[in-house]
PDB file of C-alpha atoms (C1' of nucleotides) in Angstrom:
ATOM      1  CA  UNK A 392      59.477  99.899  49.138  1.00 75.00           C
ATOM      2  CA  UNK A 393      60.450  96.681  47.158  1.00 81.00           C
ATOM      3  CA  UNK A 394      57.246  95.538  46.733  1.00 88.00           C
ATOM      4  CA  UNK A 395      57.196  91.721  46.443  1.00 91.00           C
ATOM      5  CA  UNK A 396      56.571  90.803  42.737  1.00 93.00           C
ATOM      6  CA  UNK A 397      54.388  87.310  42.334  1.00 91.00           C
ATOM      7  CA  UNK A 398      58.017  85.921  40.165  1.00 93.00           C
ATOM      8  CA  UNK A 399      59.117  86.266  44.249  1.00 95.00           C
ATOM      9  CA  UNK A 400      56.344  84.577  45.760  1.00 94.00           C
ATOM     10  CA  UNK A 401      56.373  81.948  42.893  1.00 94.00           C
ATOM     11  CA  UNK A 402      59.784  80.728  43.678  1.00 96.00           C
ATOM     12  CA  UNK A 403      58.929  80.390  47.757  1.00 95.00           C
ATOM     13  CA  UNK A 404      55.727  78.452  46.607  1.00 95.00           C
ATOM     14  CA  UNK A 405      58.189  76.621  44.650  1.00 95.00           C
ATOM     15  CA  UNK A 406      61.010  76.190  47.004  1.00 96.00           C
ATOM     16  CA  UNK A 407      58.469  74.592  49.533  1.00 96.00           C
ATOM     17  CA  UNK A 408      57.175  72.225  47.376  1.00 95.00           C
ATOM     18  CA  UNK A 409      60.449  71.351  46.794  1.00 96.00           C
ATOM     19  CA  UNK A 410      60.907  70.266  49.990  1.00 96.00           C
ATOM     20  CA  UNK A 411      60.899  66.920  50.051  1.00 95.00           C
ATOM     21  CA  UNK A 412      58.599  65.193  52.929  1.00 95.00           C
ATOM     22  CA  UNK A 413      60.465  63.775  56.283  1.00 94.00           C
ATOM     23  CA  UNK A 414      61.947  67.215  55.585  1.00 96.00           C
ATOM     24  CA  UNK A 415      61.923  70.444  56.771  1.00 96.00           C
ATOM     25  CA  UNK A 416      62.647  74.162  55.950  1.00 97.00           C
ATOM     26  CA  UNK A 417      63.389  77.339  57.785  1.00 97.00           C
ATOM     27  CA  UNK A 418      61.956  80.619  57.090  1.00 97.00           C
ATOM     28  CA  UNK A 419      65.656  82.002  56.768  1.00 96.00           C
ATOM     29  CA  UNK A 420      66.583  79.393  54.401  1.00 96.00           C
ATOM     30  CA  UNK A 421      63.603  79.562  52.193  1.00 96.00           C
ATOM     31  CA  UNK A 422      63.904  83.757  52.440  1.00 96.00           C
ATOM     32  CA  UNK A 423      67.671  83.309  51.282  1.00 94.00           C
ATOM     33  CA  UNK A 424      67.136  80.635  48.400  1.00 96.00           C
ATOM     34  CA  UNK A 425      64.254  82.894  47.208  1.00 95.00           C
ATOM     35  CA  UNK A 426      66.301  85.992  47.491  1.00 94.00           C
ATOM     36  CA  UNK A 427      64.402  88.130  49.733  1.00 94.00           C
ATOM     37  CA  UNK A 428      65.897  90.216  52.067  1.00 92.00           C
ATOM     38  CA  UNK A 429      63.985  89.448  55.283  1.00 95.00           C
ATOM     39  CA  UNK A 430      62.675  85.874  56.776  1.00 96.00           C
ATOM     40  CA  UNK A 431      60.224  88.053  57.809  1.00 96.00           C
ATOM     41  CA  UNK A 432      58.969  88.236  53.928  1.00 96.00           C
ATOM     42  CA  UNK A 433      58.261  84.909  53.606  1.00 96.00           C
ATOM     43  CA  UNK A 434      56.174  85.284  56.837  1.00 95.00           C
ATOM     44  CA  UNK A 435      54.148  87.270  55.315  1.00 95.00           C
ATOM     45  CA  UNK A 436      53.771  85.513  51.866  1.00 95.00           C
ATOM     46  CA  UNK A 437      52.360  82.320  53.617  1.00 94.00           C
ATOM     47  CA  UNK A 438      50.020  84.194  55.579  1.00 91.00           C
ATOM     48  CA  UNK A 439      48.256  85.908  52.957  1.00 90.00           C
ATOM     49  CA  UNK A 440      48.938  83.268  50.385  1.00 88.00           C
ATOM     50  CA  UNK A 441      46.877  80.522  51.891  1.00 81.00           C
ATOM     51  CA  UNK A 442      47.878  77.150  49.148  1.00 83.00           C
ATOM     52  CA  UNK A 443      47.781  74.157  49.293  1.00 86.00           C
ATOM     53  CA  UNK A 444      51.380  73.423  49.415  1.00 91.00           C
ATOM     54  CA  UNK A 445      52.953  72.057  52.525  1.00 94.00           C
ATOM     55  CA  UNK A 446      53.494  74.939  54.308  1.00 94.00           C
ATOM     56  CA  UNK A 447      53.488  72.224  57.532  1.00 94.00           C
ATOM     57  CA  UNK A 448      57.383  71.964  57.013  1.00 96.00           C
ATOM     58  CA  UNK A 449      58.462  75.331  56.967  1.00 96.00           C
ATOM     59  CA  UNK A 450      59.310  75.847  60.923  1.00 97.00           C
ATOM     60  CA  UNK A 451      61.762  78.839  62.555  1.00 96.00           C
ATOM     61  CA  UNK A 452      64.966  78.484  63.251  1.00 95.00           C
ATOM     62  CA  UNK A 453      64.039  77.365  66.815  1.00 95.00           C
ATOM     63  CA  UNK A 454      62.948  73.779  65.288  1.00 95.00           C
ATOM     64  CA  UNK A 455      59.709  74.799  66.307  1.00 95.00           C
ATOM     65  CA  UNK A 456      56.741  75.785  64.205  1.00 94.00           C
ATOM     66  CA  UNK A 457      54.632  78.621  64.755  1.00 93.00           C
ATOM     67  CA  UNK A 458      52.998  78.938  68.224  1.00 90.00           C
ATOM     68  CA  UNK A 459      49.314  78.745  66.439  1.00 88.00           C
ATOM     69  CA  UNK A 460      49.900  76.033  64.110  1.00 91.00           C
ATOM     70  CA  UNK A 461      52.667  73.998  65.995  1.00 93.00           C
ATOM     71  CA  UNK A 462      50.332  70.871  67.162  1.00 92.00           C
ATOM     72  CA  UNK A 463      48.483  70.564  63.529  1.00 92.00           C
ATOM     73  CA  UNK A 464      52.054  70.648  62.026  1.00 93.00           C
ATOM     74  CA  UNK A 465      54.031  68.593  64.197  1.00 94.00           C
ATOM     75  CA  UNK A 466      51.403  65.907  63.889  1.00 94.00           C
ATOM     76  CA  UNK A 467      51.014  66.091  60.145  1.00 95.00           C
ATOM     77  CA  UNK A 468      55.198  66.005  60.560  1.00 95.00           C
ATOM     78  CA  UNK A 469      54.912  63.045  62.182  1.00 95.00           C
ATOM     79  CA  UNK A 470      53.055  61.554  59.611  1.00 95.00           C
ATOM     80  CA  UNK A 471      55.644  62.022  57.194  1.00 95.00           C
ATOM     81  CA  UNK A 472      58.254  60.747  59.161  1.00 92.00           C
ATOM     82  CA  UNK A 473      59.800  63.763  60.965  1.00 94.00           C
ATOM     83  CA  UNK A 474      59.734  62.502  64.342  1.00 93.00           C
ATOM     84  CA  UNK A 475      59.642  65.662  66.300  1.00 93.00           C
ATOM     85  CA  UNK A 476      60.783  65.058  70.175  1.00 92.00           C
ATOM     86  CA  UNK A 477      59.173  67.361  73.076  1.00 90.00           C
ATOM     87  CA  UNK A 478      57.418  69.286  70.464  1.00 91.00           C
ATOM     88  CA  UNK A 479      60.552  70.135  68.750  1.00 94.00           C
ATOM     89  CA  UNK A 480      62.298  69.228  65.154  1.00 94.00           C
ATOM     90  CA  UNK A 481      66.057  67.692  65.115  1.00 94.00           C
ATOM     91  CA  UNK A 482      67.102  70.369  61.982  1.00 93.00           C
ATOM     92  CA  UNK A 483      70.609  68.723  62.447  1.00 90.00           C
ATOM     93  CA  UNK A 484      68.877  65.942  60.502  1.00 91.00           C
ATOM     94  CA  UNK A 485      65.734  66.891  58.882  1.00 94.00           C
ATOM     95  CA  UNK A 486      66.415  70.171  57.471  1.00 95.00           C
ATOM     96  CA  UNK A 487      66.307  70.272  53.597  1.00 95.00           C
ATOM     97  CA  UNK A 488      69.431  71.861  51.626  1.00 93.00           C
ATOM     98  CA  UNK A 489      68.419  74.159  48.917  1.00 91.00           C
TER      99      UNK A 489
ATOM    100  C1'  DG B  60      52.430 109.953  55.758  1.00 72.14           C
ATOM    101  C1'  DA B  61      53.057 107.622  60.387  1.00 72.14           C
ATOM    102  C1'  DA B  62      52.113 103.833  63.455  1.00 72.14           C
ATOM    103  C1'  DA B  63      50.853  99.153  64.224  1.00 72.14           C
ATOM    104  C1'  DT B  64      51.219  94.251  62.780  1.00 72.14           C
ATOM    105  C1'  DG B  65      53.140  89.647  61.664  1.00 72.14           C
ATOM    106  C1'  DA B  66      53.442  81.832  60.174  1.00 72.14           C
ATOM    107  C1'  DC B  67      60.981  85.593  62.009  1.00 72.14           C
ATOM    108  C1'  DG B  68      66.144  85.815  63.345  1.00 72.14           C
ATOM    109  C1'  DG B  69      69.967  86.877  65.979  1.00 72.14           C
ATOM    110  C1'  DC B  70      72.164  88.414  70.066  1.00 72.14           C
ATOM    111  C1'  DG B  71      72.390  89.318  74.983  1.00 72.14           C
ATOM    112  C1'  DC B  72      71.181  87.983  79.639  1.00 72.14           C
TER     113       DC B  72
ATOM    114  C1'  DG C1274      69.189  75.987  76.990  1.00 72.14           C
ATOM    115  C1'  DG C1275      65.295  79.168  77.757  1.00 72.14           C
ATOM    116  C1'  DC C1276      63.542  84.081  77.659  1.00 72.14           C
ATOM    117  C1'  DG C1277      63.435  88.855  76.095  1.00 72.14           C
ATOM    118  C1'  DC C1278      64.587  92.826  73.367  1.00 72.14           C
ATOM    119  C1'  DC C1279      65.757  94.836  69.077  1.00 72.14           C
ATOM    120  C1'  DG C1280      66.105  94.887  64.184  1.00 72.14           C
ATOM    121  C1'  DC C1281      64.046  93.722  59.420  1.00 72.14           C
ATOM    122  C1'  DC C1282      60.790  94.308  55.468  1.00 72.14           C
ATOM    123  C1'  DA C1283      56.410  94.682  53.356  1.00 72.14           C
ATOM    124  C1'  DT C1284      51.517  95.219  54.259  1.00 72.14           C
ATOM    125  C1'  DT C1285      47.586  97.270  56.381  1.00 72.14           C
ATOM    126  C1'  DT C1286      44.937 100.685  58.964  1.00 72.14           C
TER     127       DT C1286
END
DNA sequence: GAAATGACGGCGC
DNA sequence: GGCGCCGCCATTT
């Protein structure tokens, strides 16, 4: 395999951080601005690595966070300013540009 | 070493 | 536009 190296899970730690807030990220565009191969990687990283960096704005391409954490993010979304309608986040005009 | 798992994505229906 | 299947990649059992 290609085991992933901490330099790779440093720069998605740091690539959602640098998400700005009233803005959010998808798991394909943090995988490609980190340079993995797989959105599926950076699944994985912020399972196991449980920080304490917003990890509430990183949502799938659906505009729609994860099934299990979709009501605690949406509502700490909200607080920020991303107003998400019928459970659901505009990306046309909240998601952040790398 | 093989099979199952997971905070996913894209394509087809 | 919603739902389902398949493909991806690394980890875990």
């Amino acid at each position: 395999m290609a085991p992933i190296t901490d330099e790779h899970v440093e720069t998605v730690r740091g690539l959602v951080a640098a998400i700005p807030a009233g803005k959010v990220a998808t798991y394909g565009d943090i995988a490609d601005a980190a340079g993995l191969s797989s959105p599926r990687i950076v699944a994985w990283i912020m399972r196991t690595d449980s920080s304490d960096l917003p990890w509430h704005r990183v949502i799938r391409a659906s505009g729609r966070p994860a099934p299990h954490l979709a009501s605690a993010q949406l509502e700490r979304l909200r607080a920020e300013g991303v107003l998400a309608t019928d459970g659901r986040v505009p990306l046309s005009g909240c998601r952040h540009r790398f």
